[in-house]
Amino acid sequence: MPTQHTLSMHSTDSPEHKWLALHFPTLPLEIFQSQGAPNGQIQLVIQEQRVCHINEAAAAAGILPGCTLATAYSISPELTYFERNPDQEQEHLADLAQALYRYSSVVSLEAPDCIVLEIRSSLMLLGNANVIAQDALALCADMNHQAIARSAQTPQAAIALARAQTSRLFDVPLHVLELLNQGFSQRNLERLSNMGIYTLGQLIQLPRAGLGKRFGQQL
């Protein structure tokens, strides 16, 4: 079974290690589409009476994540909505992880929406990281799941890049890092935002000693 744990941002792995992260941004909606919900109509996933995920039809209609269900109905009464089901999401994620073992013997779930693979040992057999990533994306598509793939030298870096859908850690928005258990609490994010600090690139240019005193040694 795939393991599920929190990985350290400061990996002690050697520089040769390569990690591939697959991020599933529409997983909460895809689990309902796999049950036969037609994709052409407006579909929403709600959590605590607010829209958290939308399909392309909903986006085209002007419905935005974060709005209330009442607001969504005022924009388009012809919609279908589903209550978010985290348990089912994790079941689908586990199924995907099992299939991804063909690329690595080290496959881990990073809740709620990522799978990370150690691919260094697969590079000689399967090619470079990009080849493995494209093949893994095709496998996920065959299983009716859209994924974003990024590779990096550490697992947390790969996860951050995939969730941010960017290629440089400097460009990763800080709010993307909140799930990684690295000191990016909501309170710290708000305080940094008030200072005009929104990305990892901006953050690491600040003096570390001062950051530790103001925001805690973990961050």
Coordinates of N, CA and C in Angstrom, one line a residue:
M1 N 0.8 -1.2 0.0 CA 0.0 0.0 0.0 C 0.9 1.2 0.0
P2 N 0.5 2.3 -0.7 CA 1.2 3.5 -0.6 C 1.2 4.1 0.8
T3 N 2.3 4.7 1.2 CA 2.4 5.3 2.5 C 1.8 6.7 2.4
Q4 N 1.4 7.2 3.6 CA 0.8 8.5 3.7 C 1.5 9.2 4.9
H5 N 2.2 10.3 4.6 CA 3.0 11.0 5.7 C 3.3 12.4 5.2
T6 N 3.9 13.2 6.1 CA 4.4 14.5 5.8 C 5.9 14.4 5.6
L7 N 6.4 14.9 4.5 CA 7.8 14.8 4.1 C 8.5 16.1 4.5
S8 N 9.7 16.1 4.8 CA 10.5 17.3 5.2 C 10.9 18.1 4.0
M9 N 10.7 19.4 4.1 CA 11.2 20.3 3.1 C 12.7 20.2 3.0
H10 N 13.4 20.0 4.1 CA 14.9 20.0 4.1 C 15.3 18.5 4.0
S11 N 15.2 18.0 2.8 CA 15.5 16.6 2.6 C 17.0 16.3 2.8
T12 N 17.3 15.2 3.4 CA 18.7 14.7 3.5 C 19.2 13.8 2.4
D13 N 18.3 13.7 1.4 CA 18.7 12.8 0.3 C 19.8 13.4 -0.5
S14 N 20.6 12.6 -1.2 CA 21.7 13.1 -2.0 C 21.2 13.9 -3.2
P15 N 22.1 14.7 -3.8 CA 21.6 15.5 -4.9 C 21.1 14.7 -6.1
E16 N 21.5 13.4 -6.2 CA 21.1 12.6 -7.3 C 19.7 12.2 -7.3
H17 N 19.1 12.3 -6.1 CA 17.7 11.8 -6.0 C 16.8 12.7 -6.7
K18 N 15.8 12.2 -7.4 CA 14.8 12.9 -8.2 C 13.4 12.5 -7.6
W19 N 12.6 13.5 -7.5 CA 11.2 13.2 -7.0 C 10.2 13.8 -8.0
L20 N 9.2 13.0 -8.2 CA 8.1 13.5 -9.1 C 6.8 13.6 -8.3
A21 N 6.2 14.8 -8.4 CA 4.9 15.0 -7.7 C 3.8 15.2 -8.7
L22 N 2.7 14.5 -8.5 CA 1.5 14.6 -9.3 C 0.4 15.3 -8.5
H23 N 0.0 16.4 -8.9 CA -1.1 17.2 -8.2 C -2.4 17.0 -9.0
F24 N -3.5 16.8 -8.3 CA -4.8 16.5 -8.9 C -5.7 17.6 -8.5
P25 N -5.7 18.8 -9.2 CA -6.5 20.0 -8.8 C -8.0 19.8 -8.8
T26 N -8.5 18.9 -9.7 CA -9.9 18.8 -9.8 C -10.4 17.4 -9.3
L27 N -9.6 16.8 -8.4 CA -10.0 15.5 -7.9 C -11.4 15.5 -7.2
P28 N -11.7 16.5 -6.4 CA -13.0 16.5 -5.7 C -14.2 16.5 -6.6
L29 N -14.0 17.0 -7.9 CA -15.1 17.0 -8.9 C -15.1 15.7 -9.7
E30 N -13.8 15.2 -10.0 CA -13.7 14.1 -10.8 C -14.3 12.8 -10.2
I31 N -14.3 12.7 -8.9 CA -14.9 11.5 -8.3 C -16.4 11.4 -8.6
F32 N -17.1 12.5 -8.8 CA -18.5 12.5 -9.1 C -18.7 12.3 -10.6
Q33 N -17.8 12.9 -11.4 CA -17.9 12.7 -12.8 C -17.7 11.2 -13.2
S34 N -16.8 10.5 -12.4 CA -16.6 9.1 -12.7 C -17.8 8.2 -12.4
Q35 N -18.8 8.8 -11.6 CA -20.1 8.1 -11.3 C -21.1 8.4 -12.3
G36 N -20.8 9.1 -13.4 CA -21.7 9.3 -14.5 C -22.3 10.7 -14.7
A37 N -21.9 11.7 -13.8 CA -22.4 13.0 -14.0 C -21.9 13.6 -15.3
P38 N -22.8 14.1 -16.1 CA -22.4 14.7 -17.4 C -21.5 15.9 -17.3
N39 N -20.4 15.9 -18.1 CA -19.4 17.0 -17.9 C -19.9 18.3 -18.6
G40 N -20.8 18.2 -19.5 CA -21.2 19.4 -20.3 C -22.0 20.4 -19.5
Q41 N -22.6 20.0 -18.4 CA -23.4 21.0 -17.6 C -22.6 21.6 -16.5
I42 N -23.2 22.6 -15.9 CA -22.5 23.3 -14.8 C -22.4 22.4 -13.6
Q43 N -21.2 22.1 -13.1 CA -21.1 21.3 -11.9 C -20.2 22.0 -10.9
L44 N -20.6 21.8 -9.6 CA -19.9 22.4 -8.5 C -19.7 21.4 -7.4
V45 N -18.6 21.6 -6.7 CA -18.5 20.9 -5.4 C -18.5 21.9 -4.3
I46 N -19.3 21.7 -3.3 CA -19.4 22.6 -2.2 C -18.9 22.0 -0.9
Q47 N -18.4 22.9 -0.1 CA -17.9 22.5 1.3 C -18.3 23.7 2.2
E48 N -19.1 23.3 3.2 CA -19.6 24.3 4.2 C -20.4 25.4 3.5
Q49 N -21.2 25.0 2.5 CA -22.1 25.9 1.8 C -21.4 26.9 0.9
R50 N -20.1 26.6 0.6 CA -19.4 27.5 -0.3 C -18.8 26.6 -1.5
V51 N -18.7 27.2 -2.6 CA -18.2 26.5 -3.8 C -16.7 26.4 -3.6
C52 N -16.2 25.1 -3.7 CA -14.7 24.9 -3.6 C -14.1 24.5 -4.9
H53 N -14.9 23.8 -5.8 CA -14.4 23.3 -7.1 C -15.5 23.5 -8.2
I54 N -15.0 23.8 -9.4 CA -16.0 24.0 -10.5 C -15.4 23.4 -11.7
N55 N -16.4 23.1 -12.7 CA -15.9 22.6 -14.0 C -15.8 23.8 -14.9
E56 N -15.4 23.5 -16.2 CA -15.2 24.5 -17.2 C -16.6 25.3 -17.5
A57 N -17.6 24.5 -17.5 CA -18.9 25.1 -17.8 C -19.3 26.1 -16.7
A58 N -19.0 25.8 -15.5 CA -19.3 26.8 -14.4 C -18.4 28.0 -14.5
A59 N -17.2 27.8 -14.8 CA -16.2 28.9 -14.9 C -16.7 29.8 -16.1
A60 N -17.2 29.2 -17.2 CA -17.6 30.0 -18.3 C -18.9 30.8 -18.0
A61 N -19.7 30.3 -17.0 CA -20.9 31.0 -16.6 C -20.6 32.1 -15.6
G62 N -19.4 32.2 -15.1 CA -19.0 33.2 -14.2 C -19.1 32.8 -12.7
I63 N -19.2 31.6 -12.4 CA -19.2 31.1 -11.1 C -17.8 30.9 -10.6
L64 N -17.5 31.4 -9.4 CA -16.1 31.4 -8.9 C -16.0 30.6 -7.6
P65 N -14.9 29.9 -7.4 CA -14.7 29.2 -6.1 C -14.7 30.2 -5.0
G66 N -15.3 29.9 -3.9 CA -15.4 30.8 -2.7 C -16.8 31.4 -2.6
C67 N -17.5 31.4 -3.7 CA -18.9 32.0 -3.6 C -19.8 31.1 -2.9
T68 N -20.9 31.6 -2.4 CA -21.9 30.7 -1.7 C -22.7 30.0 -2.8
L69 N -23.4 28.9 -2.3 CA -24.2 28.2 -3.2 C -25.4 29.0 -3.7
A70 N -25.9 29.9 -2.8 CA -27.0 30.8 -3.2 C -26.5 31.7 -4.4
T71 N -25.3 32.2 -4.3 CA -24.8 33.1 -5.3 C -24.7 32.3 -6.6
A72 N -24.2 31.1 -6.5 CA -24.0 30.3 -7.7 C -25.4 30.1 -8.4
Y73 N -26.4 29.8 -7.6 CA -27.8 29.6 -8.1 C -28.3 30.9 -8.8
S74 N -27.9 32.0 -8.2 CA -28.4 33.3 -8.8 C -27.8 33.6 -10.2
I75 N -26.6 33.0 -10.4 CA -25.9 33.1 -11.7 C -26.5 32.2 -12.7
S76 N -26.7 30.9 -12.2 CA -27.3 29.9 -13.1 C -28.1 28.9 -12.3
P77 N -29.4 29.0 -12.4 CA -30.2 28.0 -11.7 C -30.0 26.6 -12.2
E78 N -29.5 26.4 -13.5 CA -29.4 25.1 -14.1 C -28.0 24.6 -13.8
L79 N -27.8 24.1 -12.6 CA -26.5 23.6 -12.1 C -26.7 22.3 -11.3
T80 N -25.6 21.6 -11.2 CA -25.6 20.4 -10.4 C -24.5 20.6 -9.4
Y81 N -24.8 20.3 -8.1 CA -23.7 20.4 -7.1 C -23.6 19.1 -6.3
F82 N -22.4 19.0 -5.7 CA -22.1 17.8 -4.9 C -21.5 18.2 -3.6
E83 N -21.8 17.6 -2.5 CA -21.1 17.8 -1.3 C -19.7 17.1 -1.3
R84 N -18.7 17.9 -1.0 CA -17.3 17.3 -1.0 C -17.2 16.0 -0.2
N85 N -16.5 15.1 -0.7 CA -16.4 13.8 0.0 C -14.9 13.4 0.1
P86 N -14.2 13.9 1.1 CA -12.8 13.7 1.3 C -12.4 12.2 1.3
D87 N -13.2 11.3 1.9 CA -12.9 9.9 2.0 C -12.8 9.3 0.6
Q88 N -13.8 9.6 -0.2 CA -13.7 9.1 -1.6 C -12.5 9.6 -2.4
E89 N -12.2 10.9 -2.1 CA -11.0 11.5 -2.8 C -9.8 10.7 -2.4
Q90 N -9.6 10.3 -1.2 CA -8.4 9.6 -0.8 C -8.5 8.1 -1.3
E91 N -9.6 7.6 -1.5 CA -9.7 6.2 -2.1 C -9.2 6.3 -3.6
H92 N -9.7 7.3 -4.3 CA -9.2 7.5 -5.7 C -7.7 7.8 -5.7
L93 N -7.2 8.6 -4.8 CA -5.8 8.9 -4.8 C -5.0 7.6 -4.5
A94 N -5.5 6.7 -3.6 CA -4.8 5.5 -3.3 C -4.8 4.6 -4.5
D95 N -5.9 4.5 -5.3 CA -6.0 3.7 -6.5 C -5.0 4.2 -7.5
L96 N -4.9 5.5 -7.7 CA -3.9 6.1 -8.6 C -2.4 5.8 -8.1
A97 N -2.2 5.8 -6.8 CA -0.9 5.5 -6.3 C -0.5 4.1 -6.6
Q98 N -1.5 3.2 -6.5 CA -1.2 1.8 -6.8 C -0.8 1.6 -8.2
A99 N -1.5 2.3 -9.1 CA -1.1 2.2 -10.5 C 0.2 2.8 -10.8
L100 N 0.6 3.8 -10.1 CA 1.9 4.5 -10.3 C 3.1 3.7 -9.8
Y101 N 2.9 2.6 -9.1 CA 4.0 1.8 -8.7 C 4.8 1.3 -9.9
R102 N 4.3 1.3 -11.1 CA 5.1 0.9 -12.2 C 6.3 1.8 -12.5
Y103 N 6.3 3.0 -12.0 CA 7.3 3.9 -12.2 C 8.3 4.0 -11.0
S104 N 7.9 3.5 -9.8 CA 8.8 3.7 -8.7 C 8.3 2.7 -7.6
S105 N 9.3 2.2 -6.8 CA 8.9 1.4 -5.6 C 8.6 2.3 -4.4
V106 N 8.8 3.6 -4.5 CA 8.6 4.5 -3.4 C 7.5 5.5 -3.9
V107 N 6.3 5.2 -3.4 CA 5.1 6.1 -3.8 C 4.4 6.5 -2.5
S108 N 4.2 7.8 -2.3 CA 3.5 8.2 -1.1 C 2.4 9.2 -1.4
L109 N 1.4 9.1 -0.6 CA 0.2 10.0 -0.7 C 0.6 11.3 0.1
E110 N 0.3 12.4 -0.5 CA 0.4 13.7 0.3 C -0.9 14.4 0.2
A111 N -1.7 14.1 1.3 CA -3.1 14.6 1.3 C -3.1 16.1 1.3
P112 N -4.2 16.7 0.7 CA -5.3 16.0 0.1 C -5.3 15.7 -1.3
D113 N -4.3 16.1 -2.1 CA -4.4 16.1 -3.5 C -3.1 15.8 -4.3
C114 N -2.1 15.2 -3.7 CA -0.9 14.9 -4.4 C -0.4 13.5 -4.1
I115 N 0.4 13.0 -5.1 CA 1.1 11.7 -5.0 C 2.6 12.1 -5.3
V116 N 3.5 11.6 -4.6 CA 4.9 11.8 -4.8 C 5.7 10.5 -5.0
L117 N 6.5 10.5 -6.0 CA 7.3 9.3 -6.3 C 8.8 9.6 -6.4
E118 N 9.6 8.7 -5.8 CA 11.0 8.8 -6.0 C 11.4 8.1 -7.2
I119 N 11.9 8.8 -8.2 CA 12.1 8.2 -9.6 C 13.6 8.1 -10.0
R120 N 14.5 8.3 -9.0 CA 15.9 8.3 -9.4 C 16.3 6.9 -10.0
S121 N 15.8 5.8 -9.3 CA 16.2 4.5 -9.7 C 15.5 4.1 -11.0
S122 N 14.5 4.9 -11.5 CA 13.8 4.6 -12.7 C 14.4 5.3 -13.9
L123 N 15.2 6.3 -13.7 CA 15.7 7.2 -14.8 C 16.4 6.4 -15.8
M124 N 17.3 5.4 -15.4 CA 18.1 4.7 -16.4 C 17.2 3.7 -17.2
L125 N 16.1 3.2 -16.6 CA 15.2 2.3 -17.3 C 14.2 3.0 -18.2
L126 N 13.7 4.2 -17.7 CA 12.5 4.8 -18.4 C 12.9 6.1 -19.1
G127 N 14.1 6.6 -18.9 CA 14.5 7.9 -19.5 C 14.5 9.0 -18.5
N128 N 14.4 10.2 -18.9 CA 14.6 11.4 -18.0 C 13.3 11.6 -17.3
A129 N 13.3 12.6 -16.4 CA 12.1 12.8 -15.5 C 10.9 13.3 -16.3
N130 N 11.2 14.0 -17.4 CA 10.1 14.5 -18.2 C 9.4 13.4 -18.9
V131 N 10.1 12.4 -19.4 CA 9.5 11.2 -20.0 C 8.6 10.5 -19.1
I132 N 9.2 10.2 -17.8 CA 8.4 9.5 -16.8 C 7.1 10.3 -16.5
A133 N 7.3 11.7 -16.3 CA 6.1 12.5 -16.0 C 5.0 12.4 -17.1
Q134 N 5.4 12.5 -18.3 CA 4.4 12.4 -19.4 C 3.7 11.1 -19.4
D135 N 4.5 10.0 -19.2 CA 3.9 8.7 -19.2 C 2.9 8.6 -18.0
A136 N 3.3 9.1 -16.8 CA 2.5 9.0 -15.6 C 1.2 9.9 -15.8
L137 N 1.3 11.0 -16.5 CA 0.1 11.8 -16.8 C -0.8 11.1 -17.7
A138 N -0.3 10.4 -18.7 CA -1.2 9.6 -19.6 C -1.9 8.5 -18.8
L139 N -1.2 7.9 -17.9 CA -1.8 6.8 -17.1 C -3.0 7.4 -16.3
C140 N -2.7 8.6 -15.6 CA -3.8 9.2 -14.8 C -5.0 9.6 -15.7
A141 N -4.7 10.1 -16.9 CA -5.8 10.5 -17.8 C -6.6 9.2 -18.2
D142 N -5.9 8.1 -18.4 CA -6.6 6.9 -18.7 C -7.6 6.5 -17.6
M143 N -7.2 6.9 -16.3 CA -8.0 6.6 -15.2 C -9.0 7.7 -14.9
N144 N -9.2 8.7 -15.8 CA -10.1 9.8 -15.8 C -9.8 10.8 -14.7
H145 N -8.5 11.0 -14.5 CA -8.0 12.1 -13.6 C -7.0 13.0 -14.2
Q146 N -7.2 14.3 -14.1 CA -6.3 15.3 -14.6 C -5.2 15.5 -13.6
A147 N -4.0 15.6 -14.0 CA -2.9 15.8 -13.0 C -1.9 16.9 -13.6
I148 N -1.2 17.5 -12.6 CA -0.1 18.4 -12.9 C 1.1 17.8 -12.4
A149 N 2.2 17.6 -13.2 CA 3.4 17.0 -12.8 C 4.6 17.9 -12.7
R150 N 5.4 17.8 -11.7 CA 6.6 18.6 -11.6 C 7.6 17.7 -10.9
S151 N 8.9 17.8 -11.3 CA 10.0 17.0 -10.6 C 11.0 18.0 -10.0
A152 N 11.6 17.5 -8.9 CA 12.6 18.4 -8.2 C 13.5 17.4 -7.4
Q153 N 14.5 18.1 -6.8 CA 15.5 17.3 -6.0 C 15.0 16.8 -4.6
T154 N 13.9 17.4 -4.1 CA 13.3 17.0 -2.9 C 11.8 16.8 -3.1
P155 N 11.2 16.0 -2.3 CA 9.8 15.8 -2.4 C 8.9 17.0 -2.2
Q156 N 9.3 17.8 -1.2 CA 8.5 19.0 -0.9 C 8.6 20.0 -2.0
A157 N 9.8 20.1 -2.6 CA 9.9 21.1 -3.7 C 9.1 20.7 -4.8
A158 N 9.0 19.4 -5.2 CA 8.2 18.9 -6.3 C 6.7 19.1 -6.0
I159 N 6.3 18.9 -4.8 CA 4.9 19.1 -4.4 C 4.5 20.6 -4.5
A160 N 5.4 21.4 -4.0 CA 5.1 22.9 -4.1 C 5.0 23.4 -5.5
L161 N 5.9 22.9 -6.4 CA 5.9 23.3 -7.8 C 4.6 22.8 -8.5
A162 N 4.2 21.6 -8.2 CA 3.1 21.0 -8.8 C 1.8 21.7 -8.4
R163 N 1.7 22.0 -7.1 CA 0.5 22.7 -6.6 C 0.4 24.1 -7.1
A164 N 1.6 24.7 -7.3 CA 1.6 26.1 -7.8 C 1.5 26.2 -9.3
Q165 N 1.7 25.0 -10.0 CA 1.7 24.9 -11.4 C 2.8 25.9 -12.0
T166 N 3.9 25.9 -11.4 CA 5.0 26.7 -11.9 C 6.3 25.9 -12.0
S167 N 7.4 26.5 -12.5 CA 8.6 25.7 -12.7 C 9.7 26.2 -11.8
R168 N 9.5 27.3 -11.1 CA 10.5 27.9 -10.2 C 10.0 28.0 -8.8
L169 N 10.8 27.6 -7.8 CA 10.4 27.7 -6.4 C 10.2 29.2 -6.1
F170 N 11.0 30.1 -6.7 CA 10.9 31.5 -6.4 C 9.5 32.0 -6.6
D171 N 8.8 31.4 -7.6 CA 7.5 31.9 -8.0 C 6.3 31.3 -7.2
V172 N 6.6 30.3 -6.3 CA 5.5 29.6 -5.6 C 4.9 30.6 -4.6
P173 N 3.5 30.8 -4.7 CA 2.8 31.6 -3.8 C 2.9 31.0 -2.4
L174 N 3.0 31.8 -1.3 CA 3.2 31.2 0.0 C 2.0 30.4 0.4
H175 N 0.8 30.8 0.0 CA -0.4 30.1 0.5 C -0.4 28.7 0.0
V176 N 0.3 28.4 -1.1 CA 0.4 27.0 -1.6 C 1.2 26.1 -0.5
L177 N 2.0 26.7 0.3 CA 2.9 26.0 1.2 C 2.2 25.7 2.5
E178 N 1.0 26.2 2.7 CA 0.3 26.1 4.0 C 0.1 24.6 4.4
L179 N -0.1 23.7 3.4 CA -0.4 22.3 3.7 C 0.8 21.5 4.0
L180 N 2.0 22.1 3.8 CA 3.3 21.3 3.9 C 3.8 21.3 5.4
N181 N 3.1 21.8 6.3 CA 3.5 21.7 7.7 C 5.0 22.3 8.0
Q182 N 5.2 23.5 7.4 CA 6.5 24.1 7.5 C 6.5 25.5 8.2
G183 N 5.5 25.7 9.0 CA 5.4 27.0 9.7 C 4.5 28.0 8.9
F184 N 3.9 27.6 7.8 CA 3.1 28.6 7.0 C 1.7 28.5 7.5
S185 N 1.5 28.9 8.8 CA 0.1 28.9 9.3 C -0.7 30.0 8.7
Q186 N -2.0 30.0 8.8 CA -2.8 31.1 8.2 C -2.5 32.4 8.8
R187 N -2.2 32.4 10.1 CA -1.8 33.7 10.8 C -0.5 34.2 10.2
N188 N 0.5 33.3 10.0 CA 1.8 33.8 9.5 C 1.6 34.3 8.0
L189 N 0.8 33.6 7.3 CA 0.5 34.0 5.9 C -0.1 35.4 5.9
E190 N -1.0 35.7 6.8 CA -1.7 37.0 6.8 C -0.7 38.1 7.2
R191 N 0.2 37.7 8.2 CA 1.2 38.7 8.6 C 2.2 39.0 7.5
L192 N 2.6 38.0 6.8 CA 3.5 38.2 5.6 C 2.9 39.0 4.5
S193 N 1.6 38.7 4.3 CA 0.9 39.4 3.3 C 0.8 40.9 3.6
N194 N 0.6 41.2 4.9 CA 0.6 42.6 5.3 C 1.9 43.3 5.1
M195 N 3.0 42.5 5.0 CA 4.3 43.0 4.8 C 4.6 43.1 3.3
G196 N 3.7 42.6 2.4 CA 3.9 42.6 1.0 C 4.7 41.4 0.5
I197 N 4.7 40.4 1.3 CA 5.4 39.1 1.0 C 4.4 38.1 0.6
Y198 N 4.5 37.7 -0.7 CA 3.5 36.8 -1.2 C 4.1 35.5 -1.8
T199 N 5.4 35.5 -2.2 CA 6.0 34.4 -2.8 C 7.2 33.9 -2.1
L200 N 7.6 32.6 -2.3 CA 8.7 32.1 -1.7 C 10.0 32.9 -2.0
G201 N 10.1 33.4 -3.3 CA 11.2 34.2 -3.7 C 11.4 35.4 -2.8
Q202 N 10.2 36.1 -2.6 CA 10.3 37.3 -1.7 C 10.7 36.9 -0.3
L203 N 10.2 35.8 0.2 CA 10.4 35.4 1.6 C 11.9 35.1 1.8
I204 N 12.5 34.4 1.0 CA 13.9 34.0 1.3 C 14.9 35.1 1.1
Q205 N 14.4 36.2 0.6 CA 15.3 37.4 0.6 C 15.4 38.2 1.9
L206 N 14.5 37.8 2.8 CA 14.4 38.4 4.1 C 15.5 37.8 5.1
P207 N 16.0 38.5 6.0 CA 17.0 37.9 7.0 C 16.4 36.8 7.8
R208 N 17.1 35.7 7.8 CA 16.5 34.5 8.5 C 16.4 34.7 10.0
A209 N 17.4 35.4 10.6 CA 17.3 35.6 12.0 C 16.1 36.4 12.4
G210 N 15.8 37.4 11.7 CA 14.6 38.2 11.9 C 13.3 37.4 11.7
L211 N 13.3 36.6 10.7 CA 12.1 35.7 10.4 C 11.8 34.8 11.6
G212 N 12.9 34.2 12.1 CA 12.8 33.3 13.2 C 12.2 33.9 14.5
K213 N 12.6 35.2 14.7 CA 12.1 35.9 15.9 C 10.7 36.3 15.8
R214 N 10.3 36.7 14.6 CA 8.9 37.2 14.3 C 7.9 36.1 14.1
F215 N 8.4 35.0 13.4 CA 7.4 34.0 12.9 C 7.6 32.6 13.4
G216 N 8.7 32.4 14.2 CA 9.0 31.1 14.8 C 10.1 30.3 14.0
Q217 N 10.8 29.5 14.7 CA 11.9 28.8 14.2 C 11.5 27.8 13.1
Q218 N 10.3 27.2 13.2 CA 9.9 26.3 12.2 C 9.9 26.9 10.8
L219 N 9.3 28.1 10.7 CA 9.3 28.7 9.4 C 10.7 29.2 9.0

